[in-house]
Short mmCIF file of C-alpha atoms in Angstrom, two decimals:
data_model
loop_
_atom_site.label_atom_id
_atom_site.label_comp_id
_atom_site.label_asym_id
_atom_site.label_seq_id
_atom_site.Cartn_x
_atom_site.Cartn_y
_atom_site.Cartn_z
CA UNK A 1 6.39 20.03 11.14
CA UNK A 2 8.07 16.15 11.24
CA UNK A 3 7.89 15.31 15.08
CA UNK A 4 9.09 11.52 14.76
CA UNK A 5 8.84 8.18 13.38
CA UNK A 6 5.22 6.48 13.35
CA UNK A 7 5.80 3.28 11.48
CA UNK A 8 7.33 1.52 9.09
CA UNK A 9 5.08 -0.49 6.70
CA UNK A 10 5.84 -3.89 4.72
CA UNK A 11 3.36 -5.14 2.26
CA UNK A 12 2.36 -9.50 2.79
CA UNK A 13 0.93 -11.70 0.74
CA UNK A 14 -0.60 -13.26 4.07
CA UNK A 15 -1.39 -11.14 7.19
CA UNK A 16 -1.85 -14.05 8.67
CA UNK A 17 1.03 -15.59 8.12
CA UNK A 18 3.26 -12.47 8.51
CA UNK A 19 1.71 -12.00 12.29
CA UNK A 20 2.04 -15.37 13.16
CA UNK A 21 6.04 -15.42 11.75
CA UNK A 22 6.72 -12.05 13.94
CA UNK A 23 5.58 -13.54 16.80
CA UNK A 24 6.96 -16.75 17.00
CA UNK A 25 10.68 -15.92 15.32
CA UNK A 26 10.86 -12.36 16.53
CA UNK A 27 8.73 -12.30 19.20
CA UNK A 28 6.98 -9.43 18.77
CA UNK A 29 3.26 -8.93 19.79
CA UNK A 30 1.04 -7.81 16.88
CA UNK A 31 -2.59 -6.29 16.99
CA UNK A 32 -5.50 -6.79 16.16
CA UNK A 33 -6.18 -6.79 12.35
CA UNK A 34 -8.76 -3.88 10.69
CA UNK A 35 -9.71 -2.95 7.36
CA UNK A 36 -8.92 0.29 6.12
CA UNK A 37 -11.85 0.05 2.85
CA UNK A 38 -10.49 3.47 1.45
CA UNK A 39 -7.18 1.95 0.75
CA UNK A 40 -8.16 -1.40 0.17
CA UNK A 41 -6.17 -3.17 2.79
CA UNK A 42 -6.14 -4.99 6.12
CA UNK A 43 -3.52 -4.09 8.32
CA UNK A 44 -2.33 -4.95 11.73
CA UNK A 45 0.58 -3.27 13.65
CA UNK A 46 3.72 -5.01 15.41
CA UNK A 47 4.26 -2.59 18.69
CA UNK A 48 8.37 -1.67 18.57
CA UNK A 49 8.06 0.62 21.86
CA UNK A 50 9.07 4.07 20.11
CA UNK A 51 7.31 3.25 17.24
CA UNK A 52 5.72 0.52 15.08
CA UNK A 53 6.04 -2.15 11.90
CA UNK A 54 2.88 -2.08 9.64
CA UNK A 55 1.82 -5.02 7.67
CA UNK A 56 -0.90 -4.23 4.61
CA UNK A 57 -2.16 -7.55 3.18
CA UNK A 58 -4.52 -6.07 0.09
CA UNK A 59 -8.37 -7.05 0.34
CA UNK A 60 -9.24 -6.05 -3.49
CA UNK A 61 -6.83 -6.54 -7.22
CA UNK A 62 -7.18 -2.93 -7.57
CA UNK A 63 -5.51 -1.47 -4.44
CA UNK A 64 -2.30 0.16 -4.60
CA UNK A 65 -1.10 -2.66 -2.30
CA UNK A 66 -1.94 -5.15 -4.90
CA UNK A 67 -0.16 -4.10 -7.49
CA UNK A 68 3.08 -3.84 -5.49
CA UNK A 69 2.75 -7.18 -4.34
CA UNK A 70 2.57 -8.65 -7.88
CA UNK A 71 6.16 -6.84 -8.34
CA UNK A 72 7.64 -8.28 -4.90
CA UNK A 73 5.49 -11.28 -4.56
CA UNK A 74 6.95 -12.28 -1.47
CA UNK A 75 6.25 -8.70 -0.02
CA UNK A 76 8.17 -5.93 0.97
CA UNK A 77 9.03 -2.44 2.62
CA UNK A 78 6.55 -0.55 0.93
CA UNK A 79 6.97 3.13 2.68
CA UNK A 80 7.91 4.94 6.02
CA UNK A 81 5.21 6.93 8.10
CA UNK A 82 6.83 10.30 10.01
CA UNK A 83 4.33 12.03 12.89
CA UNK A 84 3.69 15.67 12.12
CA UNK A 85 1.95 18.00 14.21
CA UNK A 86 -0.31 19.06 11.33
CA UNK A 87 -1.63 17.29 8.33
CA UNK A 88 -3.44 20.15 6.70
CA UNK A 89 -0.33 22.88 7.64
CA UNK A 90 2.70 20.54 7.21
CA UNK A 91 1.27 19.15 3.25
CA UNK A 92 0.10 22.79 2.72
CA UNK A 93 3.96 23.99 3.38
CA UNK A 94 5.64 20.99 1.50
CA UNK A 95 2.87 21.76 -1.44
CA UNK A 96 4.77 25.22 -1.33
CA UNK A 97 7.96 24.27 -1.49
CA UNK A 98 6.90 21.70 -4.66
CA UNK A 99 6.17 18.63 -2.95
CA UNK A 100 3.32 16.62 -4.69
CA UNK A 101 1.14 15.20 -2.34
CA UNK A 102 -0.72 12.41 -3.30
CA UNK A 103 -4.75 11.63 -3.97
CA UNK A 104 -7.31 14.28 -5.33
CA UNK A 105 -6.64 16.49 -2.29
CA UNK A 106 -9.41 15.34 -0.19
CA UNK A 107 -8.57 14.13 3.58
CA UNK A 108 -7.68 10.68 3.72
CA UNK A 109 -7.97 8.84 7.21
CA UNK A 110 -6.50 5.75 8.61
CA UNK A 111 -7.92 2.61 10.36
CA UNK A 112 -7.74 4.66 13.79
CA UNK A 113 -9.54 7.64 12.09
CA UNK A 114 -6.34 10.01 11.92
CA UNK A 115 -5.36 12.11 9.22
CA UNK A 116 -2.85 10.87 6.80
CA UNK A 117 -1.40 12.24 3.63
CA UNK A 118 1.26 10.67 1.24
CA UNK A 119 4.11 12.34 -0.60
CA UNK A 120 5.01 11.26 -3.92
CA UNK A 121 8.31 9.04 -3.62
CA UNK A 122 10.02 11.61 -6.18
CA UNK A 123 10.28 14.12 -3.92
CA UNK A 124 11.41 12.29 -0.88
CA UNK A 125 14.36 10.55 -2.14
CA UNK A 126 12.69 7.70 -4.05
CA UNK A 127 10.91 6.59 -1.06
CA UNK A 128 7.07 6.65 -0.49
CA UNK A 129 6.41 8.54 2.72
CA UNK A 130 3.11 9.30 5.09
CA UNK A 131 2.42 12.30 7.14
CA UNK A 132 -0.04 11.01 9.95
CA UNK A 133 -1.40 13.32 12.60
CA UNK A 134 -1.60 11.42 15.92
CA UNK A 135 -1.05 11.95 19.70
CA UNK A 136 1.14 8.86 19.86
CA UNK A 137 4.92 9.42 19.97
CA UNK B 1 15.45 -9.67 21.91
CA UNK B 2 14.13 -6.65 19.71
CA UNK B 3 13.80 -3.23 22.14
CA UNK B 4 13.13 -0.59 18.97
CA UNK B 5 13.20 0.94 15.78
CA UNK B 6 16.57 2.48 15.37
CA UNK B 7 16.35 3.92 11.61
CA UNK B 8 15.05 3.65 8.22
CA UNK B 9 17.98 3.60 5.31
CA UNK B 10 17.23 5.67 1.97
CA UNK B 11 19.81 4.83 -0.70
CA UNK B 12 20.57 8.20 -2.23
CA UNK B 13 22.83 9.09 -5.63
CA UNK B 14 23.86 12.06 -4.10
CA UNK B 15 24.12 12.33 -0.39
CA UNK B 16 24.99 16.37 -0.17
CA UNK B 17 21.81 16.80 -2.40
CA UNK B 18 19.55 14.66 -0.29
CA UNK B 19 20.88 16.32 2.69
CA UNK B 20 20.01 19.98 1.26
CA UNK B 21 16.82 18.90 0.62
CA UNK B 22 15.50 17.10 3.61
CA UNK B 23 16.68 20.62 5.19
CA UNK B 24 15.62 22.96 3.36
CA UNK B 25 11.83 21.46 2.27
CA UNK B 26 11.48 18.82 5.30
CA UNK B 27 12.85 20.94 8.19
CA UNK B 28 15.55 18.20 9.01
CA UNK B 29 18.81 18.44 10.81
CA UNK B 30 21.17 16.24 8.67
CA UNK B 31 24.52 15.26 10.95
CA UNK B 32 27.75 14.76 9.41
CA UNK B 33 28.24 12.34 6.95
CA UNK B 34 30.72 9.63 7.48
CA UNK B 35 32.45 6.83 5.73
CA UNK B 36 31.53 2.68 6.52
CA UNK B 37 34.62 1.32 4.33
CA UNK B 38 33.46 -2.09 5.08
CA UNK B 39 30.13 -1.52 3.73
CA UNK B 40 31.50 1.05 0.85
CA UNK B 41 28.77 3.40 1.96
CA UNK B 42 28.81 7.50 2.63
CA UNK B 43 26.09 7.95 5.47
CA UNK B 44 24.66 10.50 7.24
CA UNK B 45 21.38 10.89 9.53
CA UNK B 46 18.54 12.90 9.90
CA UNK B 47 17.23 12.82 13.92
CA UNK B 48 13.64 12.93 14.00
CA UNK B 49 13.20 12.57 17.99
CA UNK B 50 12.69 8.87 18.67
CA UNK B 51 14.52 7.43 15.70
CA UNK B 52 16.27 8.69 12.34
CA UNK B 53 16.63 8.56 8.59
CA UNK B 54 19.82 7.20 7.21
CA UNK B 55 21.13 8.11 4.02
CA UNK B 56 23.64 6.10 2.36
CA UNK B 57 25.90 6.89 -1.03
CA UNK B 58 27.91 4.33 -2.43
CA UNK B 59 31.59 5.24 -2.48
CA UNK B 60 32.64 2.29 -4.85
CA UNK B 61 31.17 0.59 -7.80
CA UNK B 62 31.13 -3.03 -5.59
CA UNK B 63 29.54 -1.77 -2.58
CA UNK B 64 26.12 -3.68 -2.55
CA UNK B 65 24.12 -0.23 -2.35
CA UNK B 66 25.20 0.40 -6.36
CA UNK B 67 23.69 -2.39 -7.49
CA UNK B 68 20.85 -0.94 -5.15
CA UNK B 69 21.13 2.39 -6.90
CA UNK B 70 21.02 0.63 -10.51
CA UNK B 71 17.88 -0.93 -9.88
CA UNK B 72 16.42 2.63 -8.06
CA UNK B 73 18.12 4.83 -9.79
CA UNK B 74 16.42 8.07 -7.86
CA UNK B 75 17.26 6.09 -5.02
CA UNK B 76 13.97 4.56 -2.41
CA UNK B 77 13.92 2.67 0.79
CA UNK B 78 16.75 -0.24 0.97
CA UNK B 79 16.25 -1.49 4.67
CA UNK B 80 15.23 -0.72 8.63
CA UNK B 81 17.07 -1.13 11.11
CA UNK B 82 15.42 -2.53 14.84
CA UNK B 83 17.72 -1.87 18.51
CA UNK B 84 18.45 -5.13 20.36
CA UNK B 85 20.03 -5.65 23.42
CA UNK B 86 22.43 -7.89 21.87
CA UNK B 87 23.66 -8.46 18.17
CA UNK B 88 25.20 -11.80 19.50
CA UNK B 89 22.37 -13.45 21.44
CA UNK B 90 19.23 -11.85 19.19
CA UNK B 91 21.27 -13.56 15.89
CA UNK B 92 22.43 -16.74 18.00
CA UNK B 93 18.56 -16.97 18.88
CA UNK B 94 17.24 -16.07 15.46
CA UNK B 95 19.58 -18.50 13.50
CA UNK B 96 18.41 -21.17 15.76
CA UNK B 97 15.11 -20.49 14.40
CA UNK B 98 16.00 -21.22 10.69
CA UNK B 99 17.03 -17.34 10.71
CA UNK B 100 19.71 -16.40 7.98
CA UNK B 101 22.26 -13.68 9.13
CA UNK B 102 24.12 -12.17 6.10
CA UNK B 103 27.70 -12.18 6.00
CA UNK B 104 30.44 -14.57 6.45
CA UNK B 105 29.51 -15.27 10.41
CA UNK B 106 32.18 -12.51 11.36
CA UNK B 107 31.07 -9.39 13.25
CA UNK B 108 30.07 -5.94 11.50
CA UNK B 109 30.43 -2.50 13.20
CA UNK B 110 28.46 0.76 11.70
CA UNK B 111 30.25 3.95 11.31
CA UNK B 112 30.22 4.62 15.28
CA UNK B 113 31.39 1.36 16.32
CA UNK B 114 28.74 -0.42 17.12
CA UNK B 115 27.38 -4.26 16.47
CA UNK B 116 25.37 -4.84 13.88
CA UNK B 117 24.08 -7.89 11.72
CA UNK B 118 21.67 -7.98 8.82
CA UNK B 119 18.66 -10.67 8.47
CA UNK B 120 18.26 -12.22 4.80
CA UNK B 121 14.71 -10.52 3.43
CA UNK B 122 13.10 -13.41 2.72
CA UNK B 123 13.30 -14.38 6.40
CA UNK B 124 11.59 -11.01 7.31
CA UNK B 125 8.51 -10.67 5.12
CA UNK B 126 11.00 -9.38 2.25
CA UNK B 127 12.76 -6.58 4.20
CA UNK B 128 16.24 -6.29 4.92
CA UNK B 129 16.07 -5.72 8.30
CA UNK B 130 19.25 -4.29 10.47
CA UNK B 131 20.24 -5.34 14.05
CA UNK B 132 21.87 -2.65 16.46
CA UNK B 133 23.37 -2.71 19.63
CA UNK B 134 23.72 0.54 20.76
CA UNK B 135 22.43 2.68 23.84
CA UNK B 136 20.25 4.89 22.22
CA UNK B 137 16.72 4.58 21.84
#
């Protein structure tokens, strides 16, 4: 079951420049930067209140990340996160209803060790969206 | 000064078939849709607790969100919209700080009324990004 909205997340060519550009024009405080190696990206989140902008700088050519970047080379929104109260049960009922999920099926987990799945933008309206499981509203 | 995420914006070809389906396979409640004839846009949105998915049609071949829907034609993610307490003062601010608001200077009001103003992508990491004034969270 969808139970809100996590994050959105926008692809930079520089992490480091993207954080320092929130802050001083928008000022908004961003986190402390990890590195998620499954995914091949570093990312660091920009605190909204009710929820939160992700920025994904890619660490390796062949992530996914990279290869959207070399489309928008000066970055972009590159999908939406929504909090559901399962991973597992809410992909296993969209899987039902003929949602593709993406990956090989194993669990994926993000930087904070939470479960995350991704549909495939064709069957969300064109847009790229992430299930996480998480406490936080 | 920025107080929230307000919504994400899908552009959709068809905004009674996107609203069937984030019902009947993503559990949403879809509200009524409603017409922006400044914009040229059909919209309607999904409430997911602490913020909401917009859908937008294009009603006319010059609205900006066709030439969106060319490019995408299954439709994706075309901006995100943050709360601020003000639309004046947040753009005033931001435009002092090399900022470009879209538009001819003159205010824009969404479908309920309220102020909004949109910041040029490439001053925000390559998303169009959507100020609101408005009372919700």
């Amino acid at each position: 079951m969808i139970t809100g909205l996590n994050h959105v997340s926008i692809v930079v060519p520089s992490l480091a420049a993207a954080t320092r550009r929130l802050e001083a024009v928008y000022g908004l405080k961003v986190g402390e930067a990890k590195v998620n190696e499954q995914q091949g990206v570093r990312l660091a989140y920009a605190e909204l209140g009710n929820a939160r902008i992700e920025l994904m700088e890619p660490t390796r050519p062949d992530s996914p990340v990279s290869k959207f970047l070399e489309r928008n080379p000066a970055g972009g929104i590159h999908h939406f996160c929504l909090n559901v109260d399962s991973v597992d049960a809410t992909s296993r009922e969209m899987a039902q209803k003929g949602v593709r999920i993406l990956g090989d099926g194993s669990p994926q987990r993000n930087v904070h060790g939470e479960r995350i799945a991704f549909v495939h933008p064709k069957d969300f309206l064109g847009a790229l969206v992430e299930f996480e499981e998480t406490g936080r509203s």
